[in-house]
Coordinates of C-alpha atoms in Angstrom, one line a residue:
M62 CA -10.8 74.6 -33.9
I63 CA -12.0 71.5 -37.0
A64 CA -14.5 73.2 -39.5
A65 CA -16.6 70.3 -41.8
G66 CA -18.3 72.2 -45.0
A67 CA -19.9 70.7 -48.0
D68 CA -16.0 70.7 -50.1
A69 CA -13.7 71.1 -47.8
T70 CA -12.6 70.7 -43.9
V71 CA -11.0 73.5 -42.2
V72 CA -8.4 73.0 -39.1
V73 CA -6.7 75.7 -37.5
V74 CA -4.5 74.8 -34.8
E75 CA -2.7 77.4 -32.4
A76 CA 1.0 78.8 -32.3
G77 CA 3.5 77.5 -30.8
D78 CA 6.0 74.4 -30.4
N79 CA 4.6 71.7 -29.4
P80 CA 5.7 68.0 -30.1
R81 CA 3.4 65.8 -29.9
V82 CA 1.3 67.7 -29.6
S83 CA -1.6 69.4 -31.3
G84 CA 0.3 71.8 -34.2
V85 CA 3.0 72.5 -36.7
Q86 CA 5.6 69.7 -36.3
D87 CA 8.5 70.6 -38.4
A88 CA 7.9 71.5 -42.1
H89 CA 6.1 68.9 -43.2
E90 CA 3.8 67.8 -40.7
V91 CA 1.0 69.2 -38.3
L92 CA -0.2 66.5 -36.2
L93 CA -4.0 67.0 -34.1
R94 CA -5.1 65.7 -31.3
G95 CA -8.0 66.5 -29.2
E96 CA -11.3 64.6 -27.3
P97 CA -12.4 62.1 -29.8
V98 CA -15.0 63.2 -32.3
P99 CA -16.1 60.5 -34.2
D100 CA -18.5 62.3 -36.5
L101 CA -15.5 63.8 -37.8
S102 CA -13.3 60.3 -38.8
P103 CA -14.6 60.4 -42.4
R104 CA -12.9 63.7 -43.5
F105 CA -9.0 61.7 -42.4
E106 CA -9.2 58.9 -44.2
F107 CA -5.9 58.5 -46.2
E108 CA -6.3 60.9 -49.0
D109 CA -9.0 61.7 -48.8
V110 CA -10.8 63.6 -51.7
L111 CA -11.9 66.5 -50.4
P112 CA -9.2 68.8 -49.1
V113 CA -7.8 69.6 -46.1
H114 CA -7.6 74.1 -45.9
V115 CA -5.1 74.1 -42.6
F116 CA -4.5 78.3 -40.9
V117 CA -2.2 78.8 -37.1
R118 CA -4.2 81.0 -35.1
L119 CA -1.8 84.3 -34.5
N120 CA -2.2 87.3 -32.9
S121 CA -3.5 89.1 -36.5
G122 CA -5.9 86.9 -37.3
C123 CA -5.4 83.0 -39.0
F124 CA -2.6 82.5 -41.2
P125 CA -2.8 79.5 -44.1
L126 CA -0.1 76.9 -44.1
G127 CA -2.3 75.5 -47.4
T128 CA -4.0 72.1 -48.1
A129 CA -2.3 68.6 -46.3
R130 CA -3.0 65.2 -47.0
C131 CA -4.5 62.5 -44.1
R132 CA -1.3 60.5 -43.4
G133 CA -1.9 58.7 -40.9
R134 CA -4.0 58.5 -37.9
S135 CA -4.7 56.5 -34.6
V136 CA -7.8 55.6 -33.6
S137 CA -9.0 54.0 -29.7
P138 CA -12.8 52.4 -29.3
D139 CA -14.3 56.1 -29.3
G140 CA -13.8 57.1 -32.2
L141 CA -10.8 59.5 -33.8
D142 CA -7.7 60.8 -31.9
G143 CA -5.4 61.8 -33.5
V144 CA -4.3 62.8 -37.1
G145 CA -0.7 63.7 -39.1
L146 CA -1.7 65.8 -41.7
R147 CA 1.2 66.6 -44.3
L148 CA 1.2 69.7 -46.0
D149 CA 0.8 69.2 -49.9
V150 CA 4.2 72.0 -50.0
P151 CA 6.4 71.8 -47.3
L152 CA 6.7 75.5 -44.9
A153 CA 9.5 78.1 -45.7
R154 CA 11.8 78.8 -43.0
E155 CA 10.4 82.2 -42.6
V156 CA 6.8 80.6 -42.1
L157 CA 8.1 77.9 -39.9
D158 CA 10.2 80.3 -37.4
L159 CA 7.1 82.4 -37.1
V160 CA 4.2 79.8 -36.9
R161 CA 6.6 77.3 -34.5
P162 CA 9.1 79.3 -33.1
V163 CA 11.6 77.6 -31.7
P164 CA 13.0 78.5 -28.3
E165 CA 16.4 78.4 -27.2
P166 CA 17.7 75.7 -25.4
G167 CA 17.7 75.1 -22.1
P168 CA 19.9 73.8 -19.8
V169 CA 21.9 71.3 -22.2
P170 CA 24.4 68.4 -20.2
D171 CA 28.1 68.4 -20.7
V172 CA 30.4 66.3 -22.7
N173 CA 33.2 66.5 -20.4
W174 CA 32.9 62.1 -20.1
V175 CA 34.1 62.2 -23.4
D176 CA 37.4 62.0 -21.8
L177 CA 37.5 59.5 -19.4
V178 CA 36.0 57.1 -22.2
K179 CA 39.9 55.8 -22.9
T180 CA 41.0 55.5 -19.2
D181 CA 37.6 54.5 -17.5
P182 CA 34.9 54.2 -19.3
V183 CA 32.5 52.7 -17.1
R184 CA 33.0 56.2 -15.7
A185 CA 32.5 58.0 -18.4
L186 CA 28.9 56.0 -19.8
Q187 CA 27.5 57.0 -15.7
A188 CA 28.5 60.6 -16.2
F189 CA 26.9 60.4 -19.7
V190 CA 23.7 59.3 -18.8
V191 CA 22.8 61.1 -14.9
G192 CA 23.2 64.3 -17.9
W193 CA 21.6 63.6 -21.0
F194 CA 18.6 61.6 -18.5
P195 CA 16.6 63.1 -16.4
A196 CA 16.3 62.0 -12.8
E197 CA 13.4 59.9 -11.5
E198 CA 12.5 57.6 -9.1
S199 CA 14.8 54.4 -8.7
E200 CA 14.1 51.3 -8.0
G201 CA 15.7 48.8 -5.6
A202 CA 18.6 46.9 -6.6
E203 CA 18.6 43.9 -6.2
S204 CA 22.3 43.6 -4.4
D205 CA 23.2 39.4 -5.0
E206 CA 21.2 39.9 -8.9
L207 CA 23.8 42.2 -9.8
A208 CA 27.6 40.3 -7.6
A209 CA 26.9 37.7 -9.5
L210 CA 27.3 40.1 -13.2
P211 CA 30.7 41.0 -15.3
P212 CA 31.9 44.8 -12.9
P213 CA 30.8 46.2 -16.7
L214 CA 27.6 45.0 -16.8
A215 CA 26.3 45.6 -13.0
A216 CA 27.2 48.8 -13.4
F217 CA 25.0 49.2 -16.4
H218 CA 22.5 47.7 -14.8
C219 CA 22.9 50.3 -10.8
L220 CA 23.1 52.9 -13.4
A221 CA 19.5 51.8 -15.5
R222 CA 17.6 51.7 -11.3
L223 CA 19.1 55.8 -11.4
R224 CA 18.0 56.1 -15.2
P225 CA 14.9 53.9 -16.2
A226 CA 14.8 55.6 -19.7
L227 CA 17.7 53.1 -19.8
H228 CA 15.3 50.4 -20.6
R229 CA 13.0 52.0 -22.3
F230 CA 14.8 52.1 -25.2
H231 CA 13.2 50.5 -28.4
D232 CA 16.3 47.6 -28.3
P233 CA 17.0 47.7 -24.2
V234 CA 19.8 45.7 -22.7
L235 CA 18.0 43.3 -21.5
K236 CA 16.6 43.1 -17.1
V237 CA 17.9 39.9 -16.8
P238 CA 20.5 38.8 -18.5
E239 CA 19.6 35.0 -20.4
R240 CA 21.8 32.1 -20.7
A241 CA 22.1 30.6 -24.4
T242 CA 24.6 28.5 -26.9
G243 CA 25.8 29.1 -29.7
P244 CA 29.1 28.6 -31.9
L245 CA 32.0 30.0 -29.8
G246 CA 30.6 28.4 -26.4
D247 CA 28.2 29.1 -23.6
R248 CA 27.0 32.5 -23.0
L249 CA 25.6 35.7 -21.7
V250 CA 22.4 37.2 -23.3
F251 CA 22.6 40.7 -22.0
A252 CA 20.9 42.5 -25.1
V253 CA 19.0 41.6 -28.2
W254 CA 18.4 43.9 -32.0
N255 CA 15.9 43.9 -34.7
G256 CA 13.3 41.4 -33.2
A257 CA 16.1 39.2 -32.1
A258 CA 17.8 39.1 -35.2
M259 CA 20.9 39.8 -33.5
D260 CA 22.4 39.8 -29.8
W261 CA 25.3 40.2 -28.0
S262 CA 26.6 38.1 -25.1
V263 CA 29.2 37.0 -22.9
P264 CA 31.5 33.9 -22.2
W265 CA 29.8 31.6 -19.7
P266 CA 30.3 31.8 -17.5
L267 CA 33.8 33.5 -17.5
E268 CA 37.2 33.4 -17.2
S269 CA 38.9 34.0 -13.8
S270 CA 41.8 36.0 -15.9
R271 CA 39.2 37.7 -18.3
S272 CA 36.1 38.5 -15.9
A273 CA 36.9 42.5 -15.0
D274 CA 35.9 43.3 -18.7
P275 CA 35.0 40.6 -21.0
P276 CA 34.7 39.7 -25.1
V277 CA 31.4 41.1 -26.0
W278 CA 29.9 38.4 -28.6
H279 CA 27.7 39.4 -31.3
T280 CA 25.7 37.1 -32.7
E281 CA 23.7 37.5 -35.9
D282 CA 20.2 35.4 -36.7
P283 CA 20.8 33.5 -32.9
C284 CA 18.2 31.0 -33.1
D285 CA 17.5 29.5 -37.1
N286 CA 22.1 29.4 -38.0
P287 CA 23.9 31.2 -35.6
E288 CA 27.1 33.3 -36.4
T289 CA 28.8 35.1 -34.4
F290 CA 31.4 37.2 -33.9
V291 CA 33.9 39.7 -31.7
E292 CA 33.3 42.7 -31.1
E293 CA 36.2 45.0 -31.4
E294 CA 35.2 46.8 -27.8
P295 CA 35.3 44.9 -24.4
L296 CA 32.5 45.3 -22.4
S297 CA 33.0 48.3 -20.5
R298 CA 33.3 50.5 -24.0
F299 CA 30.5 48.5 -25.8
L300 CA 27.6 49.2 -23.7
L301 CA 28.8 53.2 -23.8
Q302 CA 29.0 52.7 -27.5
F303 CA 25.2 50.8 -27.7
T304 CA 23.9 53.5 -25.0
L305 CA 24.6 56.5 -27.2
A306 CA 23.3 55.0 -30.5
Q307 CA 20.1 53.9 -29.0
A308 CA 20.2 57.9 -26.9
I309 CA 20.1 59.2 -30.3
G310 CA 17.3 57.3 -31.4
G311 CA 14.8 58.1 -28.7
A312 CA 16.4 61.3 -28.2
P313 CA 13.7 63.6 -29.0
F314 CA 14.9 66.0 -31.4
H315 CA 16.1 64.1 -35.0
A316 CA 18.2 65.9 -38.4
S317 CA 19.7 63.5 -40.6
T318 CA 21.7 63.5 -44.2
S319 CA 22.6 61.1 -46.6
S320 CA 25.1 61.0 -49.0
M321 CA 26.4 64.1 -48.0
P322 CA 29.9 65.5 -49.7
T323 CA 32.3 65.1 -46.9
A324 CA 34.3 68.1 -47.3
R325 CA 30.9 69.3 -46.7
F326 CA 31.1 68.4 -42.7
D327 CA 35.0 68.9 -42.1
A328 CA 33.4 72.2 -41.7
L329 CA 31.3 71.2 -38.6
R330 CA 33.7 69.4 -37.0
G331 CA 35.3 71.8 -35.0
A332 CA 31.9 72.5 -33.4
L333 CA 31.8 68.1 -32.1
R334 CA 34.2 65.7 -30.1
P335 CA 34.4 63.1 -31.7
V336 CA 34.1 59.8 -28.9
P337 CA 37.6 57.6 -29.0
L338 CA 36.0 54.7 -29.7
S339 CA 36.0 52.0 -32.3
P340 CA 32.8 51.9 -35.4
F341 CA 30.0 50.6 -34.4
L342 CA 28.3 47.9 -36.7
P343 CA 24.7 46.4 -35.5
T344 CA 24.0 48.1 -39.6
Y345 CA 26.6 47.5 -41.1
T346 CA 27.5 51.0 -41.7
A347 CA 30.2 51.6 -39.1
E348 CA 29.0 54.6 -37.7
R349 CA 31.2 56.2 -34.8
F350 CA 30.2 59.1 -32.6
F351 CA 30.3 63.1 -32.1
V352 CA 29.0 65.1 -29.0
A353 CA 28.1 68.4 -28.2
P354 CA 26.7 69.6 -25.4
G355 CA 22.6 68.1 -25.5
L356 CA 23.5 66.6 -29.2
L357 CA 24.7 63.7 -30.4
A358 CA 25.7 62.7 -33.4
Q359 CA 26.0 59.1 -35.8
V360 CA 28.4 59.1 -38.6
S361 CA 28.6 56.9 -41.0
G362 CA 30.5 57.2 -44.6
D363 CA 34.3 57.2 -46.5
E364 CA 36.9 60.0 -47.5
D365 CA 34.2 61.3 -50.5
E366 CA 31.0 61.2 -48.4
V367 CA 29.3 60.0 -45.4
S368 CA 25.8 60.4 -43.7
V369 CA 24.9 62.1 -40.1
F370 CA 21.5 61.3 -37.9
F371 CA 21.8 64.4 -34.8
G372 CA 19.4 63.7 -31.9
A373 CA 18.6 66.3 -29.2
L374 CA 17.5 67.6 -26.2
H375 CA 16.2 70.1 -27.6
R376 CA 15.0 71.7 -31.2
G377 CA 17.1 75.2 -30.4
S378 CA 20.2 73.1 -30.1
L379 CA 19.0 71.5 -33.9
T380 CA 18.6 75.2 -35.1
P381 CA 21.9 76.2 -35.9
L382 CA 22.7 73.4 -38.0
L383 CA 20.3 74.9 -40.3
D384 CA 24.2 77.4 -42.1
H385 CA 26.0 74.1 -42.8
G386 CA 23.6 74.0 -45.9
F387 CA 23.0 70.4 -45.3
P388 CA 20.2 68.9 -47.5
W389 CA 18.1 67.4 -45.4
I390 CA 15.6 64.1 -45.2
Q391 CA 14.5 65.1 -41.4
F392 CA 14.5 68.7 -39.9
D393 CA 13.1 69.2 -37.1
G394 CA 14.8 72.4 -35.4

């Protein structure tokens, strides 16, 4: 409910955990979604002079969250259809739990696939993906196209037809690999990153002795001044690395911290399983992966300090991390 007066705007939202739907999203943000109301659009201009008072409807009445400012909005052809409000004073944890209670985590996938990473990375990838992403209507497979690909890449595309979410990542593996040339020779590009600032490929055509699990070429600035080096992991293990990084970024809920003393993270290691892969390097921070049921972690740093980025399937999987007292940049739990 939105009330527009001469001196202020009042917003009342329902209590509850409604990710990306109207309501309290975290300690800082309240999201409004609904039918377009053109007359209200001026009330939610960026940093409008009139204050916005936010309340949450509880059984005992309306609970005040304080004032907020518009931090962004989306507009349809008919007018306002979405607004993000940033609270002037973040909510204390006790208030957040009252107005946006954290439900218990639902069923979470196990992490037994980690045992397969060293011996059978393709099966490890399949087990992770099937557990992490929900089943959908599968797409038909073009067997002739897959037969021409290196076996790990063919297996990945078969898996993507069972779990189409693999093609909805911010930087997904290409549905159709592309032939190209580079400093090391002819290649087959199977993934592109960050608006084509870099890509990954395998030598093409493959040498028969290396066709089962070929090396991966990482190319910087492929269109302008290409520079290529060989990834530490072969294709089968690299595809697992790549998918873990994308799954963390695409997870429904996140938490992140930076420049944290390594000793503080060490207290959490007992609850996480390390994934035995070399550091993943596209952002040059050498991320290593750790997992727990329903939780993925990407960690970079040294013996003095680390940065950690968590992705979770359920908000409740992040909430226990509060017990460690980390200095959070973002926390969706």
